PDB file of C-alpha atoms and ligand atoms in Angstrom:
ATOM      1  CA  UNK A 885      57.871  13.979 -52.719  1.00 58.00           C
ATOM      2  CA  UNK A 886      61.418  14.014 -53.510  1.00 67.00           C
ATOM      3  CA  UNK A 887      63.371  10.934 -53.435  1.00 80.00           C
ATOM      4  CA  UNK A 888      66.143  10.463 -51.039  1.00 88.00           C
ATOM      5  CA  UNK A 889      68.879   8.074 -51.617  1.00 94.00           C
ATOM      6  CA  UNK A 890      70.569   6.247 -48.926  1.00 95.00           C
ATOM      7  CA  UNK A 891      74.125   5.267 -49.011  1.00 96.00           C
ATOM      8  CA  UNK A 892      74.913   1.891 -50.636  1.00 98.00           C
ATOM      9  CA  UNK A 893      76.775   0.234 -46.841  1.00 97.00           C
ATOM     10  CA  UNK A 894      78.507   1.242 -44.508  1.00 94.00           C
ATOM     11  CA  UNK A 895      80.198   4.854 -44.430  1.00 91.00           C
ATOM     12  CA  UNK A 896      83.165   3.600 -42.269  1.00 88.00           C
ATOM     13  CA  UNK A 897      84.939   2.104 -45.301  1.00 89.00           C
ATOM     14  CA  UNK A 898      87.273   4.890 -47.229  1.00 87.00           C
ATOM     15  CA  UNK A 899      86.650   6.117 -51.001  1.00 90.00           C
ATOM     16  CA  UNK A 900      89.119   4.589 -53.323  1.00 92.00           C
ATOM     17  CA  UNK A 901      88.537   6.204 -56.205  1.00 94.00           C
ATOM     18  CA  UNK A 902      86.338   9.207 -57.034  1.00 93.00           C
ATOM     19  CA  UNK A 903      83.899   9.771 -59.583  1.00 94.00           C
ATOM     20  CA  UNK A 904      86.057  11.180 -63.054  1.00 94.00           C
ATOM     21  CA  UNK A 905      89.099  10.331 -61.563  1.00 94.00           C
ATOM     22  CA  UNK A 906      91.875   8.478 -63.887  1.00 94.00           C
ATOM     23  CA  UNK A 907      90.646   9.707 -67.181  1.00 94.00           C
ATOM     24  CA  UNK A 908      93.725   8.044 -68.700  1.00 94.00           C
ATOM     25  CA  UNK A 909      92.642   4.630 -67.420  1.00 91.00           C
ATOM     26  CA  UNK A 910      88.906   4.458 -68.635  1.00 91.00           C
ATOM     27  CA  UNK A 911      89.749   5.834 -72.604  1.00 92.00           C
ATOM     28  CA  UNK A 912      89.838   2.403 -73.076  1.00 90.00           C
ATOM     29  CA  UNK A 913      85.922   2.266 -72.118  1.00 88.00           C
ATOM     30  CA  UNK A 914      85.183   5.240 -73.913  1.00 90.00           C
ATOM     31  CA  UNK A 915      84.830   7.195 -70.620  1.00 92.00           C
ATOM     32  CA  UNK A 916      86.035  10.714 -69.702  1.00 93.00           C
ATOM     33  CA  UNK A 917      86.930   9.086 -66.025  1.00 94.00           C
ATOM     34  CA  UNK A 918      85.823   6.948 -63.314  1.00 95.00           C
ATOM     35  CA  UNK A 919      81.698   6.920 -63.877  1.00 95.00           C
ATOM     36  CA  UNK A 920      81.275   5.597 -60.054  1.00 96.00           C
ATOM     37  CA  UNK A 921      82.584   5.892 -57.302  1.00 96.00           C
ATOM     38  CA  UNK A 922      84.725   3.031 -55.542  1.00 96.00           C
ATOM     39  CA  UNK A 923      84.338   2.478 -51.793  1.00 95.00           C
ATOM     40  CA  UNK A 924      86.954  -0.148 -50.240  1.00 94.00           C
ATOM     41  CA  UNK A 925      84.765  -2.260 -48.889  1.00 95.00           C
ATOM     42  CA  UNK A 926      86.371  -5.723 -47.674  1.00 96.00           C
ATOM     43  CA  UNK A 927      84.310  -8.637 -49.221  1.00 96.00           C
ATOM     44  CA  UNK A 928      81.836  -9.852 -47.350  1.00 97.00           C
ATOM     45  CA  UNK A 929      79.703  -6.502 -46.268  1.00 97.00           C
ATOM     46  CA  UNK A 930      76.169  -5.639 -46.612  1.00 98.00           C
ATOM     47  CA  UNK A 931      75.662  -3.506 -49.678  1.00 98.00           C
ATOM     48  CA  UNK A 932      71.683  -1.885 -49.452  1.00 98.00           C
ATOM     49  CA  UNK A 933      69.486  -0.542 -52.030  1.00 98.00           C
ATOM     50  CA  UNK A 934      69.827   3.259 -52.337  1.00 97.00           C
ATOM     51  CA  UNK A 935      65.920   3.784 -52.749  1.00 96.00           C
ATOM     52  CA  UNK A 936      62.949   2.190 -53.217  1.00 96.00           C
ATOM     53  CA  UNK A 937      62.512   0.576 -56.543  1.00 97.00           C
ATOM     54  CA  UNK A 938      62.643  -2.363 -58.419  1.00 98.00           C
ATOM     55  CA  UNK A 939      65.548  -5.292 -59.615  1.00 98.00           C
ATOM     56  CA  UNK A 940      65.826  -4.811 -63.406  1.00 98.00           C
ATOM     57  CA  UNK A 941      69.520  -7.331 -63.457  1.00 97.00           C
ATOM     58  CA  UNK A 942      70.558  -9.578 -60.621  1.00 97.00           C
ATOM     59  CA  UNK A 943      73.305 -11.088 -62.070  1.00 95.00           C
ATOM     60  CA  UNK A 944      74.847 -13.962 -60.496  1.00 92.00           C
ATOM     61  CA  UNK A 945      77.704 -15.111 -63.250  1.00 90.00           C
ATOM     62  CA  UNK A 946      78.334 -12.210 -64.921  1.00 82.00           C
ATOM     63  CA  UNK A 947      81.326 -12.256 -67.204  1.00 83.00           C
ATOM     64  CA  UNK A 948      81.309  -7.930 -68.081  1.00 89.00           C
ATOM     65  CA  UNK A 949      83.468  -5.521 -66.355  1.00 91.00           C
ATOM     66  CA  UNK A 950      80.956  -5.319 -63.539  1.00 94.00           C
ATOM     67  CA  UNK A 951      81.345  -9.094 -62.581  1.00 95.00           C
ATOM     68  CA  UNK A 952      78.482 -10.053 -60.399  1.00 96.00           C
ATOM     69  CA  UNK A 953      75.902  -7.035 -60.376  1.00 97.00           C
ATOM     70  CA  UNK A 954      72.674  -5.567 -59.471  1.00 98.00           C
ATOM     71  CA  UNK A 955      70.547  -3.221 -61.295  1.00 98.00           C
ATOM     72  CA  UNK A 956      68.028  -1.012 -59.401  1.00 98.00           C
ATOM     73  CA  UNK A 957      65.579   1.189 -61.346  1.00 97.00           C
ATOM     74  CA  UNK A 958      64.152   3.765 -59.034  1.00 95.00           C
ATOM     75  CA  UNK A 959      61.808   6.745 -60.021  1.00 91.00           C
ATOM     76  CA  UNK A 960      64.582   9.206 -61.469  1.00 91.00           C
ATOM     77  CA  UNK A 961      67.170   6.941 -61.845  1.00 94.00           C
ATOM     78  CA  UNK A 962      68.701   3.405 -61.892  1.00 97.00           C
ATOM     79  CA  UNK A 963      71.481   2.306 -59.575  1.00 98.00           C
ATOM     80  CA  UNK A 964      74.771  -0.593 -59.954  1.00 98.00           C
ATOM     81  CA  UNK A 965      76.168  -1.973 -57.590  1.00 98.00           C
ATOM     82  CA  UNK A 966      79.351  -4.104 -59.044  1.00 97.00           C
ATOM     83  CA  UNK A 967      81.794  -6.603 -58.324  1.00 97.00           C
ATOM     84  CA  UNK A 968      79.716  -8.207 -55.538  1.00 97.00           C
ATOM     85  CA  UNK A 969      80.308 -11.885 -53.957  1.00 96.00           C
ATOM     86  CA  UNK A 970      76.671 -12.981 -53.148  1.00 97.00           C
ATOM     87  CA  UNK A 971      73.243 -11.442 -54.093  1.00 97.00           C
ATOM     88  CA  UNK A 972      70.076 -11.388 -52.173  1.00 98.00           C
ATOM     89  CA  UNK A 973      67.639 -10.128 -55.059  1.00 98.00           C
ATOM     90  CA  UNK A 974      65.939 -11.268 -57.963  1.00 98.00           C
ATOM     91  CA  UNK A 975      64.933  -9.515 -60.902  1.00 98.00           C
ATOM     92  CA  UNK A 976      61.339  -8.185 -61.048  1.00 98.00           C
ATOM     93  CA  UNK A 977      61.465  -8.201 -57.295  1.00 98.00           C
ATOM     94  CA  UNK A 978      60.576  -4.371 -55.647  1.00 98.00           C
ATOM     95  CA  UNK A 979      63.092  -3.573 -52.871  1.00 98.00           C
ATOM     96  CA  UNK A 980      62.974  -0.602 -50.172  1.00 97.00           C
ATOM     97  CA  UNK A 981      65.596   1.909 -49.355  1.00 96.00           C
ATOM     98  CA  UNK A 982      67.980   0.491 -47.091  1.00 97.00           C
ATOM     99  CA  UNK A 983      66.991  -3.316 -48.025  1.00 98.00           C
ATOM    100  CA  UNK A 984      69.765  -5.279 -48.047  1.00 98.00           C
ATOM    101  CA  UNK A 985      70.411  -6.779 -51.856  1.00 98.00           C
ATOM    102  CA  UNK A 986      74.240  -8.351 -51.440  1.00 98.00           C
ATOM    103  CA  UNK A 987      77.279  -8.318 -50.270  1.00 98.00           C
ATOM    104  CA  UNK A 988      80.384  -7.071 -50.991  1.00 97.00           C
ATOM    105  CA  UNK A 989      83.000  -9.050 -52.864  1.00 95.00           C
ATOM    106  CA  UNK A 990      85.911  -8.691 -55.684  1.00 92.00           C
ATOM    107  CA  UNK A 991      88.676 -10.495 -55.228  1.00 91.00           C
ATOM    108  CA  UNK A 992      90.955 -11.202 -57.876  1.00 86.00           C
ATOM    109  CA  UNK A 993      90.445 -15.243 -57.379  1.00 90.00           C
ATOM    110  CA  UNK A 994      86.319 -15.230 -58.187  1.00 90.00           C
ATOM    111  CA  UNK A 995      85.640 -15.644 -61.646  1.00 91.00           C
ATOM    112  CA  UNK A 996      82.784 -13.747 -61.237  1.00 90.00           C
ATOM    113  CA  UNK A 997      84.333 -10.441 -59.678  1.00 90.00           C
ATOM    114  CA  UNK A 998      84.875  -8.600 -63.101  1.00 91.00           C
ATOM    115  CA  UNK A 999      87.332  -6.225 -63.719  1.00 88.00           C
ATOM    116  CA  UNK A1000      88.913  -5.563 -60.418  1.00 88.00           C
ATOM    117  CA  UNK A1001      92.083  -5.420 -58.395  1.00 87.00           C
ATOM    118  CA  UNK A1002      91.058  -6.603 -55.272  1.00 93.00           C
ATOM    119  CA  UNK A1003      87.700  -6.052 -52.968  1.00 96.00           C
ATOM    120  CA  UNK A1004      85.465  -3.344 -53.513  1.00 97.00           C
ATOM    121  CA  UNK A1005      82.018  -1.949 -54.209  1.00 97.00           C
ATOM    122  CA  UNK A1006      81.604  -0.020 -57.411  1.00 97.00           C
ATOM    123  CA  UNK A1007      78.676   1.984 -57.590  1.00 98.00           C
ATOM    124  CA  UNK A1008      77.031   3.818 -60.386  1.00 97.00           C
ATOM    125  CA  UNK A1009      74.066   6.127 -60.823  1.00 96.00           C
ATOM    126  CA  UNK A1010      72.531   6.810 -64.133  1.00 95.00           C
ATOM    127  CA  UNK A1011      69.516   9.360 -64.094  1.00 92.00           C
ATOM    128  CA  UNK A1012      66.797   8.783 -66.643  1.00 89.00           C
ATOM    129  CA  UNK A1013      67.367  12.227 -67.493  1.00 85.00           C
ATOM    130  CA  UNK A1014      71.011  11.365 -69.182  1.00 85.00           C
ATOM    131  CA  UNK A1015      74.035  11.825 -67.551  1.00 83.00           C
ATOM    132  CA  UNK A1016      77.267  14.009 -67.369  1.00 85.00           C
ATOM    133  CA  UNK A1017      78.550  13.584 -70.972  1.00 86.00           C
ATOM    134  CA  UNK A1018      81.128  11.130 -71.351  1.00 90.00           C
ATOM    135  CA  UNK A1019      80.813   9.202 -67.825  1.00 91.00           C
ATOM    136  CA  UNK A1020      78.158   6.106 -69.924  1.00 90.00           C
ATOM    137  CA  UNK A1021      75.079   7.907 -68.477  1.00 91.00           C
ATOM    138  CA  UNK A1022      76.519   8.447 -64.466  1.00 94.00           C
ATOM    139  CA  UNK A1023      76.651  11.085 -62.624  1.00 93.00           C
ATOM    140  CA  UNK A1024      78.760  11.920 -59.659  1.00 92.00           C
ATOM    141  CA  UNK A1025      76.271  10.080 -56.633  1.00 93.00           C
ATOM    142  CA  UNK A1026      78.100  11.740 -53.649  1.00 90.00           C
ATOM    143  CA  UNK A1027      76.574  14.910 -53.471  1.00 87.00           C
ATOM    144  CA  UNK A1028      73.108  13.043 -53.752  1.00 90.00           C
ATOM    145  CA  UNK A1029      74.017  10.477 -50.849  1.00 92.00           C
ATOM    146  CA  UNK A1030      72.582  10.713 -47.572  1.00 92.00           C
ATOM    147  CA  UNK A1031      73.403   8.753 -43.963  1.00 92.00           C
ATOM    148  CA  UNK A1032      71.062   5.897 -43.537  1.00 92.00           C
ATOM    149  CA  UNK A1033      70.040   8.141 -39.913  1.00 89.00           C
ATOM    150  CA  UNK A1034      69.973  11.462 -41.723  1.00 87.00           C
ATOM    151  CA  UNK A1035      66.965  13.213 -40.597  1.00 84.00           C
ATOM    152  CA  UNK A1036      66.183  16.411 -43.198  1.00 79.00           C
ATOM    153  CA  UNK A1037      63.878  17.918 -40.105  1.00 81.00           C
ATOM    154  CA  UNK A1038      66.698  17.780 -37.500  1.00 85.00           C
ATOM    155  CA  UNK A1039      67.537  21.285 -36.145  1.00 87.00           C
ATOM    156  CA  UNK A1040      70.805  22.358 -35.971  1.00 89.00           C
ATOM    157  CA  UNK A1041      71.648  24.272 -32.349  1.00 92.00           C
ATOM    158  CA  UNK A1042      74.857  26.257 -32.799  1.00 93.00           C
ATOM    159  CA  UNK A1043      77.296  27.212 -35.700  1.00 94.00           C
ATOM    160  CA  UNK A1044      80.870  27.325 -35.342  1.00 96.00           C
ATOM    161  CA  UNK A1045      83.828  28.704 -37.134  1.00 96.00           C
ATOM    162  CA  UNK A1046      86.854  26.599 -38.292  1.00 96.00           C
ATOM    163  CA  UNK A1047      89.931  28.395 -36.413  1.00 96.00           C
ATOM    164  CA  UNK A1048      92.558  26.619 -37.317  1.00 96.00           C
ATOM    165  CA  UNK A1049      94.651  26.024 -40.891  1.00 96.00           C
ATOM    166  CA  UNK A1050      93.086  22.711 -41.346  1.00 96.00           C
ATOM    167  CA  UNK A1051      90.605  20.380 -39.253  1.00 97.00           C
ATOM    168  CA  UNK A1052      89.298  16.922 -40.043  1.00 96.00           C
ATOM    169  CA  UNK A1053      85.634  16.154 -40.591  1.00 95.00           C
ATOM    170  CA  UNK A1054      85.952  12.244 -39.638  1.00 94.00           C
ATOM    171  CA  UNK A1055      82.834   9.273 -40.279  1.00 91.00           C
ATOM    172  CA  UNK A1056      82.749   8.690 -36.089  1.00 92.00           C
ATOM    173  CA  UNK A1057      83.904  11.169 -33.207  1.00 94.00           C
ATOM    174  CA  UNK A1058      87.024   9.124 -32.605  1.00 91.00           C
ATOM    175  CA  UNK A1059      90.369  10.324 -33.708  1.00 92.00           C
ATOM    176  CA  UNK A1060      90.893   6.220 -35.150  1.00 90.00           C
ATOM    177  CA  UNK A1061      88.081   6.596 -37.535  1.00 90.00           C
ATOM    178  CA  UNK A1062      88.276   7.634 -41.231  1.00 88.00           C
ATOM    179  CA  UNK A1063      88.685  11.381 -42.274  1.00 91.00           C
ATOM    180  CA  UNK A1064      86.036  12.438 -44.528  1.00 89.00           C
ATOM    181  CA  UNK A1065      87.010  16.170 -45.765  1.00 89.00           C
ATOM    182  CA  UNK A1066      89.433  18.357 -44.427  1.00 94.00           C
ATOM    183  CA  UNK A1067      87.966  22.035 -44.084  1.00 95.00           C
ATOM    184  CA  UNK A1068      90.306  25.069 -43.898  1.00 95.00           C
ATOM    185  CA  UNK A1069      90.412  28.218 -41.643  1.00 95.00           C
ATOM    186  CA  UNK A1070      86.898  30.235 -41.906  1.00 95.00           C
ATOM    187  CA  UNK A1071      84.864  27.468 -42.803  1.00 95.00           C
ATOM    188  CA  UNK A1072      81.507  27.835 -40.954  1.00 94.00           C
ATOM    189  CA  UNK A1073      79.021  24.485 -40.346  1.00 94.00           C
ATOM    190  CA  UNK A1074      75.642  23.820 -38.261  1.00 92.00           C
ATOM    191  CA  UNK A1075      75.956  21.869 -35.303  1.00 95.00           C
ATOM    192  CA  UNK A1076      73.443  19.025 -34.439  1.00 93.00           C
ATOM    193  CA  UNK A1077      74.832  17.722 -30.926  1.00 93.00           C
ATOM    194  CA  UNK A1078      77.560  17.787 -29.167  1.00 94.00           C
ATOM    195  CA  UNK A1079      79.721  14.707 -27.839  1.00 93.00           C
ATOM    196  CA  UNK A1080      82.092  15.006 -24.666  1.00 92.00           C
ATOM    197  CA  UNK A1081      84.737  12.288 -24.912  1.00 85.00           C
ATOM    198  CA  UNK A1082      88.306  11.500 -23.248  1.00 84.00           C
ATOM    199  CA  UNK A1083      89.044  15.087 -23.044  1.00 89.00           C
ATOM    200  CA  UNK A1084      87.645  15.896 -26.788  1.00 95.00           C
ATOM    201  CA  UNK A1085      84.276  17.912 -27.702  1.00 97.00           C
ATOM    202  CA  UNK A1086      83.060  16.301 -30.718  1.00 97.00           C
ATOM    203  CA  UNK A1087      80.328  17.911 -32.853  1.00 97.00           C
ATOM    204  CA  UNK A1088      77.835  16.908 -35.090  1.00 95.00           C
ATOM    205  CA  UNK A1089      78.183  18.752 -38.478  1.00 94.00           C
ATOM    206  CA  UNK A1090      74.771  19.000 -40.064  1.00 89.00           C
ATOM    207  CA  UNK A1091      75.721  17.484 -43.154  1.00 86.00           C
ATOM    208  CA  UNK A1092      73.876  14.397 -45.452  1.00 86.00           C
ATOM    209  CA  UNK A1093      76.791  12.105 -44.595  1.00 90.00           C
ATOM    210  CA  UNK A1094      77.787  11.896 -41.412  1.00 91.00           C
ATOM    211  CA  UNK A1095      80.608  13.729 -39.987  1.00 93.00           C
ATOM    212  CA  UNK A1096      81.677  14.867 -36.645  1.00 96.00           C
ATOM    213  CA  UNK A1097      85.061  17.577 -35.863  1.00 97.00           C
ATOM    214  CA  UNK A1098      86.662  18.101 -32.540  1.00 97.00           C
ATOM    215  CA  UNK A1099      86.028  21.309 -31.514  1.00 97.00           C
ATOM    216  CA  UNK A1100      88.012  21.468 -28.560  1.00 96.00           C
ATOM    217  CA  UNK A1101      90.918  18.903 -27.388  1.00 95.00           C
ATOM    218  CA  UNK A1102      91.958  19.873 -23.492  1.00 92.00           C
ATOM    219  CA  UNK A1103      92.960  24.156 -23.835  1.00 92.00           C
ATOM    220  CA  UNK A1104      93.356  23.760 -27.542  1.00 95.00           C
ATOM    221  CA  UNK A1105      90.368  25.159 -29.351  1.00 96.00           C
ATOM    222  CA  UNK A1106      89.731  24.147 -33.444  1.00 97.00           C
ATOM    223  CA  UNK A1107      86.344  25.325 -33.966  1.00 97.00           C
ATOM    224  CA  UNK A1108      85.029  28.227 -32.109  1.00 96.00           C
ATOM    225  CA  UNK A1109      81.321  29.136 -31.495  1.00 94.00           C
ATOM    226  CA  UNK A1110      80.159  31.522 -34.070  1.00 92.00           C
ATOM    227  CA  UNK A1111      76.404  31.659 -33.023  1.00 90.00           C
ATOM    228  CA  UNK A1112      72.925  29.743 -31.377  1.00 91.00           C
ATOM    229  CA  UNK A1113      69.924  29.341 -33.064  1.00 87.00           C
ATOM    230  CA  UNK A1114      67.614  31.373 -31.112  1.00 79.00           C
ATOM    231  CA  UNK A1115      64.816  29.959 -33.900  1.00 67.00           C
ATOM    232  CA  UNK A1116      64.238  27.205 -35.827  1.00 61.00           C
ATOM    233  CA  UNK A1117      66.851  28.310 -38.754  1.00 57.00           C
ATOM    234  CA  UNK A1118      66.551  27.631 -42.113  1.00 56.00           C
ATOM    235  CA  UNK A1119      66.050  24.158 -43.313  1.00 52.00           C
ATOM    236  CA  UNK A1120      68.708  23.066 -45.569  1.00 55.00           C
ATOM    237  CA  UNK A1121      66.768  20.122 -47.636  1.00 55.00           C
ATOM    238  CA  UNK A1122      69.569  18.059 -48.962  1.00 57.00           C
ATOM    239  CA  UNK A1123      67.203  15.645 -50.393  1.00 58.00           C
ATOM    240  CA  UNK A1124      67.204  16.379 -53.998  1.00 64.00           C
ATOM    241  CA  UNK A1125      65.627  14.949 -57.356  1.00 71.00           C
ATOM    242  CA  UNK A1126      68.293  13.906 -59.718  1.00 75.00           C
ATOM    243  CA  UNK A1127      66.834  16.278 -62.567  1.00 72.00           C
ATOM    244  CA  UNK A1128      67.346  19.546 -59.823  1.00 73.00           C
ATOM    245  CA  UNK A1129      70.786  17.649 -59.401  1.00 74.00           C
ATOM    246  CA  UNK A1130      71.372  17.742 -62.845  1.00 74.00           C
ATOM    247  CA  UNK A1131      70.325  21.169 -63.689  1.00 75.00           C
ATOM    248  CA  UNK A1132      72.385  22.517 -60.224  1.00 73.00           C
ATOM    249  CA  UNK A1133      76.001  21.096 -61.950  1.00 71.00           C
ATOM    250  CA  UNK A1134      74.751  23.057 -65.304  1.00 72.00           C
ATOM    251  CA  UNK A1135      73.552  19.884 -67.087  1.00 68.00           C
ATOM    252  CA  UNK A1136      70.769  20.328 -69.219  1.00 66.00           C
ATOM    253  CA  UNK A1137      70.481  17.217 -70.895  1.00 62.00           C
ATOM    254  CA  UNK A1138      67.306  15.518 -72.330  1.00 57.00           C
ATOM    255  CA  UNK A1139      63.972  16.397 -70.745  1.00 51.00           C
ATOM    256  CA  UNK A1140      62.854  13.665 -68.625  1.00 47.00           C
ATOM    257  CA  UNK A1141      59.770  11.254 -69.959  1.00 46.00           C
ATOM    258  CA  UNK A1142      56.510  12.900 -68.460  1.00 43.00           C
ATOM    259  CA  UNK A1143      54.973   9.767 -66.553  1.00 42.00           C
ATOM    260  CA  UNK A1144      51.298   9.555 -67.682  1.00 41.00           C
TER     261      UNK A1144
HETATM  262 ZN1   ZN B1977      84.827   1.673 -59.998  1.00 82.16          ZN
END
């Protein structure tokens, strides 16, 4: 079975920085770029294990660049999770997907926060297989991060065609809540359900993350319906091993370690 990794809190916070973003800034580390990703997550948030595995560094006063961290080491890769404020693990201790293993921290007062501006979660994740040359072993997470209520069996019911120059995928169906991606005109997506509110029609996009676009807003249409699923389309498994990760982005790096 294919691992599927959850992601690390809440999705309601923005993205700060990007995975090989700033290449100028990390030189100093040796790095091509950013070799996480940095969500903006106020201190004082649940951060959760990304899969199951098992603590291989709880570190409570750590004086690196990661300040006070935790080290998961699942089947196909390990996990960070940086600059936190309080940790809920210990090492040699097996966790579950979801478990909660700290909270969020980072500010620029705790001598423990590392190398930081202010509060955030850094997280990294380093396949076994070797990562994306010149990131320390990382690889970008993102595309391998699912929505802690992401079902892979759940059946999409219509599709629908992007008809305007630019329409926001947002993290809730709620015009105050954060956008995700912007998709341009053409851009087709699968429908899960549909949400009527104050006016709007908010959909579902079947997507790992979760994302919802307003298809309609009083007479003004932004999506239009393309097609229903008469049958049970396609399934589109978005749960992926790191390795068929790897090899998808053209990485062929060290074979993995056969486990005997
Ligand atoms: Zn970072």
């Amino acid at each position: 079975m294919q691992t599927m990794y959850f992601y690390p809190c809440s999705e309601e916070f923005p993205l700060s920085q990007h995975f090989g973003e700033n290449p100028g800034m990390y030189r100093q580390y040796g790095l091509s770029g950013h070799n996480g990703l940095d969500i903006a997550l106020p201190a004082g948030q649940p951060v959760y294990a990304v899969a199951d595995g098992e603590v291989v560094l709880a570190e409570g006063q750590g004086t690196s660049c990661y300040g006070r961290q935790v080290r998961l080491q699942h089947k196909e890769a390990l996990s960070l999770y940086a600059h936190l404020s309080r940790i809920e693990v210990q090492e040699g201790e097996k966790v579950v997907e979801k478990q909660l293993i700290g909270w969020s921290g980072g500010a620029a007062s705790d001598p423990y926060a590392g190398n930081t501006t202010g509060p955030h979660l850094h997280f990294e994740l380093r396949p076994a297989a070797g990562g994306v040359p010149g990131f320390g072993g990382a690889v970008n997470p993102l595309p391998l991060l699912c929505s802690h209520d992401y079902d892979p069996a759940a059946v999409p019911i219509y599709q629908v065609q992007v008809v305007v120059p630019a329409l926001n995928l947002r993290t809730r169906p709620d015009t105050a809540s954060r956008i995700a991606e912007t998709a341009g005109l053409g851009a087709e997506f699968s429908i899960l359900k549909e949400e009527e509110y104050d006016g709007m029609l908010w959909l579902r996009v079947q997507t790992p993350l979760t994302r919802f676009l307003c298809a309609r807003q009083g007479s003004q249409t932004y999506a239009r319906h393309l097609l229903t699923y008469s049958s049970r389309p396609q399934s589109e498994n978005w749960a992926r091993s790191v390795t068929a990760f790897l090899r998808s982005i053209g990485y062929t790096g060290p074979a993995p370690q056969e486990e005997h």
